[in-house]
XYZ file of C-alpha atoms in Angstrom:
756
model
C 47.610 -55.819 -27.495
C 45.546 -54.046 -24.992
C 46.499 -50.458 -24.639
C 45.723 -47.453 -22.486
C 48.434 -46.918 -19.828
C 51.104 -44.628 -20.949
C 53.480 -44.545 -17.824
C 53.812 -45.982 -14.476
C 56.020 -45.375 -11.479
C 56.513 -47.759 -8.535
C 58.483 -47.124 -5.394
C 59.613 -50.112 -3.397
C 61.845 -48.387 -0.985
C 60.202 -46.227 1.641
C 63.558 -44.388 2.463
C 63.696 -43.403 -1.149
C 60.369 -41.887 -0.989
C 61.147 -39.817 2.097
C 64.400 -38.654 0.684
C 62.642 -37.118 -2.265
C 60.243 -35.271 -0.030
C 57.263 -37.500 -0.899
C 54.580 -38.611 1.526
C 52.529 -41.743 0.833
C 48.789 -41.574 0.636
C 46.301 -44.373 1.384
C 45.044 -46.727 -1.425
C 43.448 -44.401 -3.931
C 42.061 -44.275 -7.331
C 40.673 -40.967 -8.763
C 39.341 -39.726 -12.118
C 40.982 -36.758 -13.720
C 37.569 -34.904 -13.963
C 37.400 -34.802 -10.133
C 41.090 -34.541 -9.505
C 41.417 -30.746 -9.001
C 38.129 -30.440 -7.241
C 38.537 -33.263 -4.618
C 42.204 -33.506 -3.972
C 45.151 -31.259 -3.543
C 48.143 -32.055 -5.544
C 51.401 -30.481 -4.510
C 53.428 -28.773 -7.255
C 55.492 -29.369 -9.136
C 53.486 -32.120 -10.843
C 54.782 -33.505 -13.966
C 52.174 -33.386 -16.729
C 52.210 -35.013 -20.154
C 50.261 -33.249 -22.957
C 47.332 -35.308 -24.190
C 47.099 -37.480 -21.055
C 44.659 -37.804 -18.305
C 46.605 -38.465 -15.052
C 45.623 -41.137 -12.551
C 47.175 -42.115 -9.178
C 47.109 -45.380 -7.321
C 49.020 -46.814 -4.396
C 49.019 -50.308 -2.866
C 51.174 -52.763 -0.989
C 53.788 -54.730 -2.825
C 55.880 -57.689 -1.480
C 59.529 -57.737 -1.875
C 61.657 -60.649 -0.602
C 59.140 -61.413 2.065
C 58.768 -57.782 3.317
C 55.874 -55.472 2.563
C 56.426 -52.057 0.938
C 54.139 -49.490 -0.315
C 54.179 -48.872 -4.101
C 52.872 -45.597 -5.604
C 51.722 -45.494 -9.148
C 51.044 -42.603 -11.497
C 49.353 -43.824 -14.584
C 48.142 -41.879 -17.607
C 45.436 -42.713 -20.175
C 46.410 -41.296 -23.537
C 44.147 -39.491 -25.802
C 43.279 -41.335 -29.076
C 45.791 -39.507 -31.188
C 48.800 -40.311 -28.836
C 50.983 -43.303 -28.845
C 51.328 -44.598 -25.319
C 53.965 -47.361 -25.997
C 57.120 -47.279 -23.936
C 60.204 -48.827 -25.410
C 62.420 -50.722 -23.035
C 65.608 -52.973 -23.086
C 64.161 -55.913 -21.409
C 61.047 -57.386 -19.810
C 60.052 -55.608 -16.654
C 58.870 -58.201 -14.211
C 58.402 -57.918 -10.510
C 58.324 -61.507 -9.570
C 58.828 -62.055 -5.817
C 60.345 -65.405 -4.657
C 59.739 -65.600 -0.950
C 60.942 -68.475 1.213
C 60.444 -69.288 4.902
C 62.738 -67.896 7.520
C 64.406 -69.562 10.468
C 64.025 -68.415 14.065
C 67.169 -66.114 13.711
C 65.585 -64.325 10.734
C 67.821 -65.918 8.159
C 66.459 -67.710 5.057
C 65.985 -71.442 5.064
C 67.656 -71.480 1.567
C 70.310 -68.918 1.367
C 69.844 -66.258 -1.356
C 66.531 -67.593 -2.492
C 64.893 -64.259 -2.340
C 64.903 -62.270 -5.612
C 62.771 -59.552 -7.309
C 62.933 -58.490 -10.886
C 61.886 -54.929 -11.513
C 58.588 -54.635 -13.236
C 59.382 -51.097 -14.440
C 62.160 -49.609 -16.505
C 65.039 -48.213 -14.729
C 66.578 -44.868 -15.243
C 65.378 -41.400 -15.818
C 62.056 -40.192 -17.019
C 59.925 -41.952 -14.410
C 56.943 -40.059 -13.170
C 56.784 -39.322 -9.435
C 53.724 -39.211 -7.262
C 53.101 -36.613 -4.475
C 50.923 -36.507 -1.465
C 47.244 -37.283 -2.219
C 44.776 -36.638 0.502
C 41.719 -38.808 0.793
C 40.399 -42.164 1.917
C 39.776 -45.563 0.349
C 37.217 -45.391 -2.381
C 36.052 -49.007 -1.687
C 36.239 -52.447 -2.928
C 35.483 -51.402 -6.516
C 38.359 -48.850 -6.353
C 40.797 -51.378 -5.183
C 39.908 -53.923 -7.769
C 40.161 -51.143 -10.373
C 43.585 -50.240 -9.142
C 44.714 -53.923 -9.423
C 43.197 -53.924 -13.009
C 44.982 -50.823 -14.077
C 48.297 -51.961 -12.679
C 47.901 -55.159 -14.604
C 47.383 -53.291 -17.811
C 50.229 -50.942 -17.016
C 52.605 -53.878 -16.875
C 51.512 -55.146 -20.292
C 51.914 -51.733 -21.753
C 55.487 -51.252 -20.360
C 56.334 -54.625 -21.914
C 54.417 -54.228 -25.135
C 57.459 -53.879 -27.439
C 59.092 -57.023 -26.009
C 55.820 -59.014 -25.997
C 55.592 -58.364 -29.712
C 58.893 -60.488 -30.104
C 56.814 -63.535 -28.883
C 55.825 -66.029 -31.496
C 52.269 -65.672 -32.697
C 51.400 -69.013 -31.156
C 52.382 -67.611 -27.697
C 51.643 -63.876 -27.795
C 48.436 -64.134 -25.894
C 49.846 -66.601 -23.364
C 52.939 -64.312 -22.809
C 50.648 -61.387 -22.262
C 48.508 -63.345 -19.638
C 51.914 -64.260 -17.965
C 52.770 -60.672 -17.631
C 49.284 -59.893 -16.213
C 49.762 -62.781 -13.592
C 53.188 -61.474 -12.612
C 51.893 -58.026 -12.125
C 49.145 -59.349 -9.930
C 51.738 -61.527 -8.034
C 53.954 -58.487 -7.266
C 50.987 -57.069 -5.114
C 50.064 -57.989 -1.586
C 46.282 -58.171 -2.114
C 45.305 -60.368 0.911
C 42.836 -57.803 2.335
C 41.285 -57.458 -1.210
C 41.019 -61.316 -1.456
C 39.188 -61.418 1.910
C 36.739 -58.673 0.876
C 36.045 -60.300 -2.493
C 35.501 -63.803 -0.841
C 33.241 -62.281 1.797
C 30.729 -61.463 -0.886
C 31.462 -64.616 -2.903
C 32.447 -62.608 -5.977
C 35.949 -63.538 -7.185
C 38.800 -65.744 -5.969
C 42.044 -64.054 -7.093
C 44.037 -67.227 -6.318
C 42.366 -69.150 -9.050
C 42.454 -66.688 -12.028
C 46.113 -67.336 -13.177
C 44.946 -68.822 -16.496
C 42.717 -65.771 -17.346
C 43.757 -62.748 -15.273
C 42.460 -59.776 -17.200
C 39.151 -61.295 -18.128
C 38.502 -62.242 -14.479
C 39.373 -58.817 -13.156
C 37.305 -57.163 -15.777
C 34.284 -59.479 -14.885
C 34.621 -58.621 -11.238
C 34.761 -54.806 -11.841
C 31.676 -55.205 -14.137
C 29.773 -57.076 -11.453
C 30.712 -54.701 -8.722
C 29.905 -51.718 -10.926
C 26.442 -53.273 -11.724
C 25.536 -53.848 -8.122
C 27.001 -50.504 -6.944
C 28.889 -52.411 -4.177
C 31.138 -50.148 -2.061
C 32.879 -51.355 1.117
C 33.358 -47.776 2.362
C 29.778 -46.517 1.613
C 30.924 -44.234 -1.057
C 29.636 -44.274 -4.573
C 31.979 -44.176 -7.609
C 31.148 -44.373 -11.159
C 33.790 -45.682 -13.679
C 32.582 -44.795 -17.095
C 35.676 -43.560 -18.945
C 38.977 -44.677 -20.175
C 40.436 -48.170 -19.768
C 37.679 -49.354 -17.450
C 34.812 -48.063 -19.440
C 31.861 -50.609 -20.011
C 32.858 -50.918 -23.567
C 36.520 -51.550 -22.822
C 35.629 -54.036 -19.971
C 33.395 -56.062 -22.387
C 36.086 -56.235 -24.887
C 38.552 -57.547 -22.392
C 36.086 -60.192 -21.159
C 35.528 -61.439 -24.642
C 37.760 -62.306 -27.722
C 41.249 -63.785 -27.346
C 41.471 -62.900 -23.694
C 38.082 -64.429 -22.567
C 38.159 -67.091 -19.991
C 36.957 -69.893 -22.292
C 39.246 -69.002 -25.083
C 42.362 -69.038 -22.768
C 41.264 -72.317 -21.254
C 41.099 -73.802 -24.671
C 44.456 -72.368 -25.515
C 46.037 -74.086 -22.553
C 44.449 -77.383 -23.343
C 45.674 -76.958 -27.058
C 49.161 -76.148 -25.964
C 49.264 -79.210 -23.804
C 48.041 -81.408 -26.714
C 50.765 -79.961 -29.077
C 53.510 -81.045 -26.764
C 52.221 -84.227 -25.151
C 49.603 -85.471 -27.530
C 45.889 -86.083 -27.124
C 44.807 -87.605 -23.879
C 43.331 -91.063 -23.754
C 39.579 -91.279 -23.070
C 38.442 -90.740 -19.441
C 41.953 -89.353 -18.440
C 43.027 -85.694 -17.809
C 46.679 -86.502 -17.183
C 49.380 -88.193 -19.227
C 51.587 -90.932 -17.791
C 55.250 -90.747 -18.728
C 57.619 -93.673 -17.954
C 61.432 -93.665 -18.028
C 62.909 -96.865 -19.735
C 66.378 -98.073 -20.267
C 68.135 -101.229 -21.241
C 65.328 -103.334 -19.634
C 63.142 -102.456 -22.593
C 65.575 -104.141 -24.944
C 65.891 -107.253 -22.625
C 62.183 -107.881 -22.670
C 60.122 -108.391 -25.777
C 56.856 -107.662 -24.065
C 57.738 -104.662 -21.647
C 56.796 -101.853 -24.200
C 53.512 -103.623 -24.974
C 52.609 -104.069 -21.407
C 53.409 -100.522 -20.457
C 51.252 -99.106 -23.328
C 48.386 -101.525 -22.351
C 48.669 -100.354 -18.690
C 48.145 -96.768 -19.738
C 51.527 -95.115 -20.780
C 51.277 -92.354 -23.265
C 54.856 -90.966 -23.256
C 58.159 -92.792 -23.072
C 61.273 -91.061 -21.649
C 64.829 -91.912 -22.511
C 67.614 -90.440 -20.582
C 70.620 -89.585 -22.802
C 72.936 -89.749 -19.778
C 72.744 -93.549 -19.954
C 72.910 -95.854 -22.995
C 74.019 -95.261 -26.572
C 72.480 -94.322 -29.873
C 72.240 -98.078 -30.795
C 70.310 -98.955 -27.600
C 68.074 -95.813 -27.994
C 67.288 -96.768 -31.571
C 66.149 -100.248 -30.464
C 63.954 -98.801 -27.619
C 62.374 -96.360 -30.023
C 61.787 -99.062 -32.645
C 59.961 -101.138 -30.026
C 57.903 -98.262 -28.823
C 56.776 -97.325 -32.313
C 56.015 -101.036 -33.262
C 53.976 -101.628 -29.985
C 52.091 -98.368 -30.486
C 51.239 -99.315 -34.121
C 50.190 -102.825 -33.251
C 48.089 -101.758 -30.179
C 46.838 -98.566 -31.943
C 47.782 -96.623 -28.786
C 49.509 -93.365 -29.447
C 52.756 -92.861 -27.594
C 55.204 -90.009 -27.848
C 58.984 -90.133 -27.079
C 60.884 -87.574 -24.949
C 64.594 -87.755 -24.847
C 66.417 -85.877 -22.079
C 69.818 -84.315 -22.810
C 72.250 -85.136 -19.965
C 73.161 -81.472 -19.473
C 76.054 -80.206 -17.307
C 74.999 -82.394 -14.307
C 77.748 -83.408 -11.978
C 77.954 -87.202 -11.561
C 80.173 -89.736 -9.900
C 82.489 -91.598 -12.335
C 82.073 -95.176 -13.354
C 83.389 -97.847 -10.920
C 84.869 -101.076 -12.191
C 82.169 -103.690 -13.041
C 81.879 -106.477 -10.486
C 82.084 -110.271 -11.345
C 79.325 -111.826 -13.435
C 77.731 -113.836 -10.623
C 74.150 -114.344 -9.668
C 73.042 -115.329 -6.188
C 70.051 -117.606 -5.770
C 68.563 -117.573 -2.365
C 65.710 -119.633 -1.061
C 63.571 -118.176 1.741
C 64.530 -119.142 5.285
C 62.921 -118.729 8.722
C 64.578 -117.152 11.837
C 66.317 -120.627 12.484
C 67.842 -120.862 9.039
C 65.501 -123.572 7.784
C 64.325 -123.354 4.179
C 60.583 -122.664 4.167
C 60.275 -121.524 0.378
C 62.662 -122.664 -2.416
C 63.806 -120.010 -4.722
C 62.090 -119.767 -7.961
C 64.348 -119.623 -11.057
C 63.167 -118.883 -14.624
C 64.909 -120.878 -17.447
C 64.823 -119.689 -21.207
C 66.914 -119.255 -24.229
C 68.469 -115.850 -24.780
C 66.030 -113.458 -26.404
C 63.107 -115.774 -25.973
C 61.327 -113.161 -23.914
C 60.731 -112.215 -20.283
C 58.622 -114.277 -17.853
C 54.810 -113.783 -17.956
C 53.520 -110.872 -15.905
C 51.793 -113.107 -13.368
C 54.922 -114.955 -12.272
C 57.670 -113.462 -10.110
C 60.963 -115.464 -10.250
C 63.777 -114.708 -7.759
C 66.290 -115.293 -10.526
C 66.525 -115.519 -14.329
C 68.975 -117.856 -16.113
C 69.456 -117.621 -19.876
C 70.644 -120.935 -21.232
C 72.508 -121.421 -24.475
C 71.447 -124.985 -25.463
C 68.495 -125.881 -27.734
C 68.800 -129.565 -26.546
C 68.005 -128.539 -23.035
C 65.132 -126.232 -23.769
C 63.389 -128.540 -26.254
C 63.666 -131.781 -24.044
C 62.635 -130.290 -20.733
C 59.440 -131.454 -19.205
C 57.642 -130.702 -15.855
C 59.294 -132.729 -12.955
C 62.708 -132.938 -14.797
C 65.771 -132.150 -12.733
C 68.708 -129.876 -13.939
C 71.942 -130.046 -12.359
C 74.707 -127.468 -12.202
C 77.888 -126.693 -10.386
C 78.072 -123.127 -8.965
C 81.082 -120.741 -8.672
C 82.155 -122.449 -5.386
C 82.025 -125.960 -7.121
C 79.022 -127.042 -5.172
C 76.437 -129.134 -6.989
C 72.943 -127.668 -7.047
C 69.590 -128.969 -8.556
C 66.798 -127.196 -10.241
C 63.436 -128.979 -10.376
C 61.117 -127.911 -13.211
C 57.680 -127.105 -11.918
C 55.851 -125.411 -14.758
C 56.201 -124.630 -18.566
C 55.136 -121.429 -20.313
C 54.938 -120.402 -23.852
C 56.475 -116.971 -24.294
C 57.127 -114.436 -27.082
C 59.558 -116.425 -29.163
C 59.918 -119.822 -27.602
C 59.289 -121.374 -24.333
C 60.286 -120.909 -20.641
C 60.385 -122.907 -17.493
C 60.034 -122.239 -13.832
C 62.206 -124.187 -11.483
C 62.724 -124.572 -7.760
C 66.164 -124.421 -6.118
C 66.203 -125.437 -2.400
C 69.810 -124.528 -1.602
C 71.682 -121.254 -2.020
C 73.761 -121.067 -5.192
C 76.133 -118.743 -6.820
C 75.855 -119.026 -10.520
C 78.276 -117.523 -13.022
C 78.279 -117.131 -16.753
C 79.553 -120.306 -18.346
C 78.231 -122.712 -15.734
C 77.336 -126.001 -17.349
C 73.762 -127.496 -17.062
C 72.977 -131.267 -17.247
C 69.771 -133.219 -17.528
C 69.779 -136.010 -15.086
C 68.098 -139.257 -16.171
C 68.160 -142.864 -14.784
C 71.570 -143.884 -16.298
C 73.781 -140.836 -16.991
C 74.056 -137.093 -16.935
C 73.524 -135.443 -20.424
C 75.276 -132.124 -21.109
C 72.542 -129.781 -22.316
C 73.943 -126.232 -22.337
C 75.592 -123.456 -20.268
C 74.372 -120.187 -18.578
C 75.047 -116.958 -20.455
C 74.402 -113.269 -20.194
C 74.706 -112.824 -16.363
C 75.213 -109.140 -15.755
C 78.111 -107.914 -13.663
C 77.534 -106.943 -10.112
C 77.348 -103.263 -9.564
C 80.189 -101.947 -7.546
C 79.645 -99.289 -4.844
C 81.395 -97.441 -2.047
C 79.786 -97.692 1.472
C 80.070 -94.427 3.232
C 79.317 -93.714 6.958
C 79.327 -90.510 8.991
C 82.766 -89.140 9.586
C 84.288 -91.099 6.630
C 86.517 -89.360 4.105
C 85.800 -89.398 0.336
C 88.260 -88.355 -2.216
C 86.809 -86.982 -5.548
C 89.348 -87.019 -8.350
C 89.237 -85.992 -11.996
C 88.318 -88.770 -14.421
C 91.219 -90.851 -15.284
C 93.279 -89.682 -12.290
C 92.699 -92.924 -10.254
C 92.962 -96.590 -11.185
C 89.569 -98.228 -11.549
C 90.634 -101.053 -9.362
C 91.618 -98.846 -6.437
C 88.540 -97.546 -4.413
C 90.683 -96.074 -1.519
C 93.373 -93.464 -1.687
C 96.787 -93.584 0.069
C 95.299 -91.687 2.934
C 92.653 -94.317 3.493
C 89.769 -92.005 2.096
C 87.327 -93.724 -0.132
C 87.823 -92.718 -3.706
C 85.674 -91.946 -6.750
C 86.058 -89.895 -9.872
C 84.035 -87.134 -11.322
C 83.867 -86.438 -15.043
C 83.075 -82.627 -14.848
C 86.467 -81.103 -14.725
C 85.184 -77.463 -14.208
C 83.961 -78.414 -10.634
C 87.635 -78.684 -9.306
C 88.199 -74.993 -10.128
C 85.059 -73.636 -8.517
C 84.435 -75.336 -5.040
C 85.816 -74.053 -1.808
C 86.447 -75.617 1.610
C 83.500 -75.392 4.018
C 80.858 -75.783 1.166
C 78.156 -78.514 1.628
C 78.118 -81.288 -0.957
C 75.417 -83.888 -1.555
C 75.426 -87.232 -3.446
C 72.673 -89.365 -4.996
C 69.796 -86.875 -4.771
C 70.728 -85.934 -1.136
C 70.958 -89.432 0.338
C 74.489 -88.665 1.407
C 75.849 -85.269 2.569
C 79.262 -83.995 3.365
C 81.547 -80.955 3.842
C 84.357 -80.118 1.564
C 87.537 -80.068 3.677
C 90.242 -79.441 1.083
C 90.458 -78.826 -2.693
C 93.224 -78.996 -5.438
C 93.323 -78.751 -9.315
C 92.845 -82.519 -9.245
C 91.118 -83.600 -6.041
C 88.429 -82.711 -3.610
C 88.455 -84.061 -0.039
C 85.044 -84.604 1.513
C 84.085 -85.422 5.110
C 80.755 -87.327 5.289
C 78.187 -85.653 7.719
C 75.111 -87.557 6.775
C 74.432 -91.132 5.786
C 72.226 -94.139 6.697
C 72.540 -95.590 10.169
C 74.416 -98.570 8.690
C 76.001 -96.587 5.936
C 74.914 -95.541 2.478
C 75.965 -96.891 -0.853
C 77.411 -94.543 -3.517
C 77.794 -96.083 -6.929
C 78.520 -95.078 -10.521
C 76.947 -92.176 -12.260
C 75.132 -90.783 -9.072
C 74.355 -87.158 -8.893
C 76.644 -84.605 -7.139
C 75.144 -81.248 -5.967
C 77.085 -78.417 -4.459
C 74.307 -75.808 -3.721
C 76.306 -72.927 -2.474
C 79.162 -73.115 -5.084
C 79.319 -70.766 -7.979
C 80.110 -73.304 -10.556
C 80.172 -71.942 -14.175
C 78.198 -74.564 -16.016
C 77.904 -74.922 -19.717
C 74.461 -74.477 -21.253
C 74.549 -77.363 -23.811
C 77.609 -79.564 -23.449
C 79.497 -81.063 -26.303
C 77.855 -84.485 -25.641
C 74.441 -82.765 -25.677
C 75.109 -81.276 -29.167
C 76.084 -84.708 -30.459
C 72.948 -86.297 -28.766
C 70.761 -83.540 -30.109
C 71.467 -84.678 -33.718
C 69.999 -88.156 -32.785
C 67.080 -86.507 -30.800
C 66.159 -84.298 -33.596
C 65.879 -87.264 -36.012
C 64.024 -89.708 -33.751
C 62.220 -87.970 -30.839
C 58.982 -86.019 -30.477
C 60.388 -83.948 -27.563
C 63.677 -82.948 -26.146
C 64.344 -82.466 -22.485
C 66.784 -79.663 -21.714
C 68.496 -80.234 -18.363
C 69.700 -77.745 -15.837
C 68.357 -74.660 -17.596
C 69.551 -71.645 -15.637
C 69.149 -68.473 -17.723
C 67.968 -67.050 -21.029
C 71.360 -67.723 -22.654
C 70.679 -71.450 -22.433
C 67.384 -70.900 -24.359
C 69.183 -68.688 -26.931
C 71.712 -71.431 -27.561
C 68.940 -74.142 -27.811
C 67.093 -72.029 -30.357
C 70.206 -71.639 -32.439
C 70.846 -75.338 -32.405
C 67.276 -76.339 -33.352
C 67.226 -73.842 -36.162
C 70.526 -75.420 -37.546
C 68.624 -78.807 -37.529
C 65.390 -77.229 -39.013
C 63.323 -78.603 -36.070
C 60.862 -75.697 -35.226
C 58.339 -78.343 -34.435
C 60.264 -80.301 -31.935
C 58.636 -80.214 -28.602
C 60.842 -78.622 -25.748
C 60.650 -79.580 -22.132
C 62.731 -77.246 -19.929
C 63.777 -79.062 -16.688
C 63.749 -76.822 -13.568
C 66.219 -78.399 -11.239
C 68.216 -75.587 -9.863
C 67.748 -72.524 -7.685
C 68.659 -70.246 -10.576
C 66.289 -71.836 -13.024
C 63.299 -71.490 -10.506
C 64.084 -67.973 -9.723
C 64.230 -67.008 -13.451
C 61.360 -69.202 -14.657
C 59.181 -66.261 -15.914
C 62.115 -65.034 -17.939
C 62.914 -68.510 -19.310
C 59.250 -68.982 -20.352
C 59.180 -65.567 -22.043
C 62.366 -66.271 -23.895
C 61.220 -69.693 -24.972
C 58.000 -68.227 -26.243
C 59.814 -66.558 -28.957
C 60.176 -69.893 -30.660
C 57.291 -71.814 -32.377
C 58.181 -75.078 -30.716
C 55.643 -76.746 -28.470
C 56.857 -75.943 -24.841
C 56.520 -77.528 -21.470
C 58.191 -77.469 -18.081
C 59.362 -80.506 -15.998
C 59.702 -80.088 -12.214
C 62.765 -82.212 -11.490
C 62.309 -82.424 -7.768
C 65.343 -84.611 -7.046
C 67.942 -82.013 -7.809
C 65.608 -79.130 -7.046
C 65.050 -80.263 -3.515
C 68.923 -80.542 -2.943
C 69.606 -77.241 -4.486
C 66.913 -75.280 -2.768
C 66.253 -77.042 0.446
C 63.804 -79.887 1.314
C 61.696 -77.442 3.387
C 61.116 -75.254 0.395
C 59.869 -77.843 -1.933
C 56.170 -77.513 -1.228
C 56.217 -73.808 -1.856
C 58.552 -74.097 -4.927
C 56.523 -76.786 -6.885
C 53.259 -74.827 -6.168
C 54.952 -71.616 -7.553
C 56.127 -73.389 -10.647
C 52.657 -74.692 -11.422
C 51.081 -71.265 -10.845
C 53.546 -69.603 -13.152
C 53.123 -72.192 -15.810
C 49.273 -72.066 -15.560
C 49.395 -68.412 -16.213
C 51.720 -69.130 -19.300
C 49.455 -71.831 -20.508
C 52.385 -74.173 -20.480
C 51.949 -77.835 -19.498
C 53.795 -79.116 -16.433
C 55.427 -82.535 -15.990
C 55.354 -83.825 -12.467
C 58.469 -85.918 -11.890
C 60.856 -87.609 -9.533
C 60.043 -90.521 -7.088
C 56.285 -90.633 -7.865
C 54.940 -93.916 -6.509
C 58.559 -95.068 -5.904
C 57.645 -97.676 -3.351
C 55.067 -99.129 -5.663
C 57.449 -99.078 -8.578
C 60.170 -100.891 -6.578
C 58.346 -103.189 -4.130
C 54.664 -103.418 -5.539
C 53.201 -101.545 -2.452
C 52.615 -97.775 -2.388
C 52.737 -95.580 0.707
C 49.998 -93.281 1.877
C 52.216 -90.219 1.353
C 52.813 -91.465 -2.286
C 49.135 -91.347 -2.955
C 48.877 -87.725 -1.618
C 51.781 -86.953 -3.879
C 49.954 -88.322 -6.920
C 46.839 -86.278 -5.996
C 49.019 -83.073 -6.113
C 50.494 -84.293 -9.391
C 46.976 -84.426 -10.850
C 46.991 -80.679 -11.096
C 49.676 -80.985 -13.795
C 49.440 -82.265 -17.402
C 51.727 -85.241 -16.986
C 53.039 -87.516 -14.341
C 56.340 -89.245 -14.664
C 57.272 -92.655 -13.288
C 60.785 -94.026 -13.030
C 61.781 -97.534 -13.878
C 61.595 -100.383 -11.603
C 60.740 -104.026 -11.301
C 57.019 -103.319 -10.693
C 56.720 -100.478 -13.195
C 53.803 -102.137 -15.183
C 51.710 -102.651 -12.019
C 52.588 -98.929 -11.082
C 51.417 -97.620 -14.424
C 48.167 -99.637 -14.252
C 47.556 -98.445 -10.643
C 48.148 -94.885 -11.661
C 45.910 -95.167 -14.660
C 43.081 -96.375 -12.451
C 43.543 -93.456 -10.131
C 43.511 -90.938 -13.006
C 40.600 -92.530 -14.610
C 38.596 -92.638 -11.506
C 39.307 -89.008 -10.702
C 38.118 -87.863 -13.976
C 34.807 -89.973 -14.215
C 33.571 -90.137 -10.532
C 31.098 -87.521 -9.504
C 30.214 -86.372 -6.035
C 26.837 -87.981 -6.608
C 28.428 -91.405 -6.222
C 29.225 -90.774 -2.542
C 26.286 -90.727 -0.125
C 25.918 -87.715 2.052
C 26.004 -88.315 5.826
C 22.619 -88.740 7.210
C 22.281 -86.607 10.335
C 19.404 -86.683 12.750
C 18.225 -84.237 15.313
C 20.085 -86.324 17.950
C 23.445 -85.372 16.388
C 22.998 -81.686 17.233
């Protein structure tokens, strides 16, 4: 560890300074050899035997307000030990959000500051120092010394970091120390001479500051026309050279960040700088070719959400992923997200097993295009990627499948008893059999068990029946001013979607929510698509008045998210379900996603559970999806760095936006990336990426901009949808073009003298 600073005192409260009789000087750095000769130090001044005293003051940001901070630092003699023991990390990490016109925060209680310095007695105090700014070099020196001071104060705790993360944890402390200061003027001055951009040094703070000081010292640059020589102590030439090289050098730290990402996510494909992660579910089991198509399109990580499905379905998905990866010789890692203590709506009763087949009609109701229907045996495989049927019917009947030919006509009676015909227009060999595309010119409601007949010249031949039509998903349609009753799981009958008061009714499986919420608190459903206000509560029911929904109402279905941003709900860290699922994850997955991480206690519990299962190599993805998780991100990282496990952060922007406010998301996601860059921890960019493309096959312009922002991270995640393969292929092309194209491919504008 880098040493040299023995003690530091920072004042963030101007009134506290005046109450102690202190006056604040301008920004100042002085050498002890000139201290008594150039400046007047009021007595009493606290001196420490064996130390050379230094003073510095600069502006710090605290919850959006600027406050002066005074520092007294001391450089120990060689024989003295400068380390200061502490009870916790001392981190001054401001979280600043925008303010409304009335001065209130856009997201209530978002502002927070963690003290960078130890609390209590024994802190040195600074007194009045007379003098003027010593110039740009002096300012950069002050920042540099402040960064080292923060490392020294946290030295004993940094030693608790695992050896794999010790350097990264130290650089994170350096970044947080830099972040605690308002150095806008210094940034402008450095930028004016094209020397150093302090906004881009997150990954290698100390080496960049040292390089800047060395360059300034070499050119004798001084913005205030004074000449100051720094040749002693921490910032001596020998010391600066040491900080610019070795384990804290810029190139070394860049390689470390790349290596950390590879450990968690795997090696990147050729010509790509970003991984592609895809969430899969039951559809991966229903299709024999989906996993192969996803890997061929560019997927390098598959995500399974443990909130849905069962160990049996997860096992089958993983088997197919590994088989496709081996056959194609394309590496693919598996991330399994634990459900966590997320609030969700309960399950609604499944609807009837009926499939509607609808031909395309014009404004006058005349059929202009017949509906395309895919026919195949169960398990035969999905339709080829280049065909897009409107409906899929699985037929139990080898006689029908084997005898069908192009131009044959298949007859059925739908759920209403109406006769409908399907004309075969094409035949396709598929994964394990054959499939047919047919046309249907009239609307039909087909249910499981419907009999199919082949029609010939003399009679109808029974050929099979329809199977495996999934049940329709039930939902509640909510409009503004509607009432919604949320009851404990099992308190309401599944068949009854309305209560005796006429309110719509749905269950919630998380019982502890009923003991924590209060009337008047806002509540959101389905990632903020529906909002309401809690009107009344009891031990078994919450009554909500809907305040925001779509113009024609919004659908609320089973297992949709519930967020109550202002409620003080006492969540579990890892739920009982999580602990059961973790047994499966530890045996089958490469990474575990930990949902709704809020404080270091969640990390401690995870560490204990992984040690029980002897998985010190299992990758960990901490999902940041709450206000508390965002505010405590540096502490979460430092705690997780005590483990040897590969580590990453997922920005779960759905819940995070609802919890922290939509207007704050641009700032929040930028801050998370900055902190993780300083910690050399890879970031996963998640939630609604290319959502329009995944669902409909056409992206929006805003989604392309979102992808461009996501390219700053190590991995971009796509959610499932009917056009997911096309979306992965499209994203792969974007990422590949970004990493291979050079500016030389674009011709510069040709300007003539007439243009001026």
